[in-house]
Short mmCIF file of C-alpha atoms and ligand atoms in Angstrom, two decimals:
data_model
loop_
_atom_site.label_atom_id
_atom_site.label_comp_id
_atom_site.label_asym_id
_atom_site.label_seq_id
_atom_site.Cartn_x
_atom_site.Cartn_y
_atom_site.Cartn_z
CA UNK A 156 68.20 87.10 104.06
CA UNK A 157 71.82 86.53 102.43
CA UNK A 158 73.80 89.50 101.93
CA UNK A 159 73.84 91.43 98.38
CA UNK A 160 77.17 92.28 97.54
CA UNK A 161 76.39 94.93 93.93
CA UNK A 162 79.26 94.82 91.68
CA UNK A 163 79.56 97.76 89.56
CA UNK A 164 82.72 97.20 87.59
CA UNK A 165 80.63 97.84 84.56
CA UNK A 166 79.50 101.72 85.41
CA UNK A 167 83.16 101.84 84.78
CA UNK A 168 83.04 99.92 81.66
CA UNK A 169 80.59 102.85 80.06
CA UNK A 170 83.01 105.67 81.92
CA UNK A 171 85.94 104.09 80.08
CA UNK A 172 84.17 103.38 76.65
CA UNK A 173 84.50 107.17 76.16
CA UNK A 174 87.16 108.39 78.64
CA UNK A 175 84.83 110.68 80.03
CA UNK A 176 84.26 111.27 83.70
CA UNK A 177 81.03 109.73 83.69
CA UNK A 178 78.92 107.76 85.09
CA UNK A 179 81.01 107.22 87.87
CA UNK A 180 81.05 104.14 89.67
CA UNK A 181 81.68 106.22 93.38
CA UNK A 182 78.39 107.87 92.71
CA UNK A 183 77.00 104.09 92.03
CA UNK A 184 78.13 102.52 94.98
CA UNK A 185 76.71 105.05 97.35
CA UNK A 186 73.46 104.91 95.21
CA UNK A 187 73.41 101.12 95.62
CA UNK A 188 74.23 101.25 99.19
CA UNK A 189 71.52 103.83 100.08
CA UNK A 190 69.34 101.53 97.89
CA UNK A 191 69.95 98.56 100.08
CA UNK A 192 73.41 96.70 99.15
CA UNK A 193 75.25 95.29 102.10
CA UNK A 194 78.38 95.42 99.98
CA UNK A 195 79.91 97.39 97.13
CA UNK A 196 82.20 94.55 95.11
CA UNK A 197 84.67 96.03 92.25
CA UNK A 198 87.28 94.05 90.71
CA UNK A 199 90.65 95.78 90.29
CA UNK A 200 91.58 93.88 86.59
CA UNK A 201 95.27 93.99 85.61
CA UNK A 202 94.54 95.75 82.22
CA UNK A 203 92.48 98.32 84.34
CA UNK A 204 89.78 98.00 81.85
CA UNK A 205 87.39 99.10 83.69
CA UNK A 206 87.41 99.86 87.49
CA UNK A 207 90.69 102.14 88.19
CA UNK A 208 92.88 102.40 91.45
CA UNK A 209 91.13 105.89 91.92
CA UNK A 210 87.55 104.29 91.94
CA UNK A 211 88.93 101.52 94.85
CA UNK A 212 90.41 104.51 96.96
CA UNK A 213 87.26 107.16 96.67
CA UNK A 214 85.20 103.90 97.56
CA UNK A 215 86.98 102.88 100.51
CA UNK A 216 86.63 106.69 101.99
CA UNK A 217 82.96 107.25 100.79
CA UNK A 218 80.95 103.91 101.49
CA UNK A 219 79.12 103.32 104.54
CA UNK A 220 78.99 99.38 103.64
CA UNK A 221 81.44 97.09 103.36
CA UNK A 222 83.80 97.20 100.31
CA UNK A 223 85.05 94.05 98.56
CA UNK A 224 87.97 94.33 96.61
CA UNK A 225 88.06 91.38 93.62
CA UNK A 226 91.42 90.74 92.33
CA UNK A 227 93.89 88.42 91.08
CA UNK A 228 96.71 87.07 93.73
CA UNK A 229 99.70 88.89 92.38
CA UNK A 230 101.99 90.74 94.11
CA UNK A 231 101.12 93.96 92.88
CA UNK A 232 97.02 93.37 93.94
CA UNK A 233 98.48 92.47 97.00
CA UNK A 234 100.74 95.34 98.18
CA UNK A 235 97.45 97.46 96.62
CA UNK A 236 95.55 95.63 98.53
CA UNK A 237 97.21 96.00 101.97
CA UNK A 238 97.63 100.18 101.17
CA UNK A 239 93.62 100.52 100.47
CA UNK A 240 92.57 98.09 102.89
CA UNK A 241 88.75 96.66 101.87
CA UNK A 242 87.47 95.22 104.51
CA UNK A 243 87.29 91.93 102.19
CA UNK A 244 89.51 90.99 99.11
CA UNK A 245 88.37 87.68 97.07
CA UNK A 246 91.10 86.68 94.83
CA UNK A 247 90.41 85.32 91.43
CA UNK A 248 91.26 84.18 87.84
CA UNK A 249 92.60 86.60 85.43
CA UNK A 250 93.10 86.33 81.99
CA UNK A 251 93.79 88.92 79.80
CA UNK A 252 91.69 88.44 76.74
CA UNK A 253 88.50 87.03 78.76
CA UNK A 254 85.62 89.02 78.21
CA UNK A 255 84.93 88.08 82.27
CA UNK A 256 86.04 85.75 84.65
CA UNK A 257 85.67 82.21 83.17
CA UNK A 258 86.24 79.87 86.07
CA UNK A 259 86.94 79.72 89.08
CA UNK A 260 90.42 79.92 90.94
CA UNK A 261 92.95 76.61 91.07
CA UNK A 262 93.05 77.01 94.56
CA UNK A 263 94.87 73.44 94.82
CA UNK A 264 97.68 74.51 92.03
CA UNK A 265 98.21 78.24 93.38
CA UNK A 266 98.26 76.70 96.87
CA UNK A 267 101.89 77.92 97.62
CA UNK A 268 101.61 81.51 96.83
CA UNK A 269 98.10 81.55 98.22
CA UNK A 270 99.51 80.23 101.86
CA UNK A 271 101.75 83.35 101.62
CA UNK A 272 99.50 85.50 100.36
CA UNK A 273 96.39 84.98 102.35
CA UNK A 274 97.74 85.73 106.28
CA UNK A 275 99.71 89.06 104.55
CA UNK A 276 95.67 90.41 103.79
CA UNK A 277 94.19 89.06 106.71
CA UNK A 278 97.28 90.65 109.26
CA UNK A 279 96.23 94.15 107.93
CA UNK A 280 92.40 93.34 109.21
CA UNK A 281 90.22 92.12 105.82
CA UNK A 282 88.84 89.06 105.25
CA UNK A 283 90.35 86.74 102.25
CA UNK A 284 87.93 84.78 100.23
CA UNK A 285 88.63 82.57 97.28
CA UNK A 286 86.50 82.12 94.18
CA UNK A 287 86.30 78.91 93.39
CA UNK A 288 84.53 76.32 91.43
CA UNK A 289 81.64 73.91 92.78
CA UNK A 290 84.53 71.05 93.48
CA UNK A 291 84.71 69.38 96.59
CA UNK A 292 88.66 68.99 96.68
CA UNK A 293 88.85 72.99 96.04
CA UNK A 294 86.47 73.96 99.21
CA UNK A 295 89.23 71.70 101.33
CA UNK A 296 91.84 73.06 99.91
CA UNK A 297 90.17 76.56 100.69
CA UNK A 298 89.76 75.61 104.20
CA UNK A 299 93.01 74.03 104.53
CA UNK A 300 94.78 77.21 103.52
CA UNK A 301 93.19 79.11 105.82
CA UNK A 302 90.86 81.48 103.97
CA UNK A 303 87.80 82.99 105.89
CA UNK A 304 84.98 82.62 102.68
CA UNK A 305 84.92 80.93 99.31
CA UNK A 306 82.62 82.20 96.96
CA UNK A 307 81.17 79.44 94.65
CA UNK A 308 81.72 80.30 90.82
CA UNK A 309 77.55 79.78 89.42
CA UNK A 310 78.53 80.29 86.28
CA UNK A 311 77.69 76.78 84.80
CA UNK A 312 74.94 77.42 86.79
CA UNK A 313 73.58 80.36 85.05
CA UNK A 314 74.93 78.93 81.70
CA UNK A 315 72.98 75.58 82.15
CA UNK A 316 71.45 74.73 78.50
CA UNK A 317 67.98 72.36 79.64
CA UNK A 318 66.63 72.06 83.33
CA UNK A 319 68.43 68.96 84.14
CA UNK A 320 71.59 70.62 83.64
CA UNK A 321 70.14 73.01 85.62
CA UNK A 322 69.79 71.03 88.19
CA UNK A 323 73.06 69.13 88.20
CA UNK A 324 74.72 72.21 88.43
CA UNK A 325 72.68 73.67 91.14
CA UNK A 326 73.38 70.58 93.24
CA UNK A 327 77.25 70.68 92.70
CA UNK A 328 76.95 74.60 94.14
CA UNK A 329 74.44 73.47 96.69
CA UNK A 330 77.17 70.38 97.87
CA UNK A 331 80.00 72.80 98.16
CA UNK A 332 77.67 75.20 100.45
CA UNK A 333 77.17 72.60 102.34
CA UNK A 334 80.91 71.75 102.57
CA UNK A 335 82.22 75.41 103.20
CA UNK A 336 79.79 75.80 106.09
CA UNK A 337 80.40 72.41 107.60
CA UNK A 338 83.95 73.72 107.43
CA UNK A 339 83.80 76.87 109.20
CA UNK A 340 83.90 78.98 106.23
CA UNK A 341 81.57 82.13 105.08
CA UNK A 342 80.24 81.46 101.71
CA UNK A 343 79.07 83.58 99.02
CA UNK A 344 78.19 83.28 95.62
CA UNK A 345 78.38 84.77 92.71
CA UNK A 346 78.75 85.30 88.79
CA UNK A 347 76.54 85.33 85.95
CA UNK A 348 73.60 85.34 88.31
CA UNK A 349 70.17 87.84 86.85
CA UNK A 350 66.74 88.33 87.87
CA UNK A 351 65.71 84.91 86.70
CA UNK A 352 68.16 82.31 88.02
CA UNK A 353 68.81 83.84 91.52
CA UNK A 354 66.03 82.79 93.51
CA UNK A 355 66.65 79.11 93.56
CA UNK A 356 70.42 79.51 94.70
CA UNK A 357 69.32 82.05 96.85
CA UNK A 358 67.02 79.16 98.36
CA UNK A 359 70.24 77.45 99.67
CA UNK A 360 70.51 78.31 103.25
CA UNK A 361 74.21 77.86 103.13
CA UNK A 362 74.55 80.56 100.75
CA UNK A 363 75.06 84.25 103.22
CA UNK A 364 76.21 86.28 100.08
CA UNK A 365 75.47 87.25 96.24
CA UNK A 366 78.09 89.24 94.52
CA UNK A 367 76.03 90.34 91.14
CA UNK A 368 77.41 92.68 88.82
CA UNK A 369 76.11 92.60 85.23
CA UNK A 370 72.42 91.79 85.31
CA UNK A 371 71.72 94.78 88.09
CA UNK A 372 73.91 97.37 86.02
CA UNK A 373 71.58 96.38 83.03
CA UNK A 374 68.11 96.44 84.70
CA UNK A 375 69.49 99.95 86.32
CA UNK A 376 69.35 101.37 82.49
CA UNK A 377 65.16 100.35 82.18
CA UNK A 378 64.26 100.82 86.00
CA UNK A 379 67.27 103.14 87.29
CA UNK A 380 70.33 101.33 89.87
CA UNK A 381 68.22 102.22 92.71
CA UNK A 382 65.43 99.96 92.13
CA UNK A 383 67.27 97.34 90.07
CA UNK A 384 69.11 96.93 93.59
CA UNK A 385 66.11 96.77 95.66
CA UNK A 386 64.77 93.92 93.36
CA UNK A 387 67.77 91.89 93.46
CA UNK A 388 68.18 92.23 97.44
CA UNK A 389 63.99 91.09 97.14
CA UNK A 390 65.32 88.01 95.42
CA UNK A 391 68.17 87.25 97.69
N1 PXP B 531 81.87 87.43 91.78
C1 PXP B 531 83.11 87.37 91.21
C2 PXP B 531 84.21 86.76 92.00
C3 PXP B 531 83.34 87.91 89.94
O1 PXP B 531 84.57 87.83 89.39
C4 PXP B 531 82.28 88.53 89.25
C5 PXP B 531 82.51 89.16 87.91
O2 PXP B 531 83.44 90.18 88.04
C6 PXP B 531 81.02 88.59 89.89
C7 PXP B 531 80.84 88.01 91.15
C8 PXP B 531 79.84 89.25 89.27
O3 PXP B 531 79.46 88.56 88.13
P1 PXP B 531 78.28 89.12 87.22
O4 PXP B 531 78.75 90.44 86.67
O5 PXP B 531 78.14 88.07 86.17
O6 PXP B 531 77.09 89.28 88.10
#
């Protein structure tokens, strides 16, 4: 069974709608955990829209699980990064008008900072991994700069308009598993991912972990976040 990494960015996203003090995504992630997530995954944006540096900290001390901090590879993240201390950090994209991460990282044109970057997070103890796109030349490149995991972007994947896109799409991820592993590296996967499309990525072997965010925070409003998490971890 591949691990289920729950994101829960957007339990913030209805805390900071109102500026209130609820729900609060600490009181998620231990819900979530309890429920059955291997890892609690929160991405730190640079506009702070949604999870803050509080949430990160009280997350760190509370969970039980692993925590996976998702972040872009600035200098700031960093140095935030190394004082938290997740036990993972997967850097990605940011833009600042996206409505979510739209691709994944150019892991071939950051390459320089990333060589500098990387070894600074994984001295302090956490793991680095890079989210990339289905691409050959970027799981190399991954590799090559000494990451520990990639986590394959899905979201052409999930966005795939007839079956045969479908498919072509599920084979690009399903080559690039097959690449990171034959490589040495831990692979995940993750993004735009629901209780319909998972179980056929979650059929390739090469694929250890989910990181789903969205689709469980929305089921959690019909079902509650306890069971939306045990039916995603069913599908994984
Ligand atoms: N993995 C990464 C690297 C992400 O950036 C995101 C979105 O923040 C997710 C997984 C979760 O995506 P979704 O919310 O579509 O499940």
């Amino acid at each position: 069974m591949a691990k289920l990494g729950v994101n829960i960015d957007h339990v913030a996203t209805l805390r900071q709608a109102r500026g209130t003090r609820y729900p609060d995504p600490v009181a998620a992630g231990l819900l979530a955990e309890q429920a059955g997530a291997d890892q609690i995954t929160v991405h730190l944006r640079e506009d702070r829209r949604h999870i803050q540096d509080e949430d990160v900290r009280l997350l760190k001390r509370s969970l039980q699980c692993e925590l996976n901090l998702e972040m872009a590879a600035t200098e700031e993240m960093v140095q935030l990064a190394i004082h938290i201390q997740p036990n993972s950090v997967t850097l990605v994209p940011e833009k600042r008008k996206e409505l979510t991460t739209e691709g994944g990282l150019d892991v071939i044109r950051a390459h320089k900072t990333l060589r500098q970057q990387i070894p600074l997070m994984q001295q302090k103890g956490m793991r680095v991994s890079l989210f990339i796109d289905p691409n050959m030349e970027q799981v190399k490149m991954a590799r090559e700069l000494g990451s520990d995991a990639i986590e394959i972007h899905t979201g052409l994947y999930a966005e795939a308009k007839n079956p045969e896109e479908t498919q072509r799409e599920l084979l690009r991820v399903r080559q690039a598993a097959v690449l990171g592993k034959e490589l040495g590296l831990w692979v995940a996967a993750g993004h735009g991912l629901h209780y319909q499309n998972t179980r056929l990525v979650a059929e390739i072997a090469e694929i250890v972990e989910f990181n789903i965010g969205h689709a469980i925070v929305a089921r959690a409003l019909f079902v509650g976040l306890s069971a939306a998490v045990r039916e995603m971890k069913q599908l994984c």
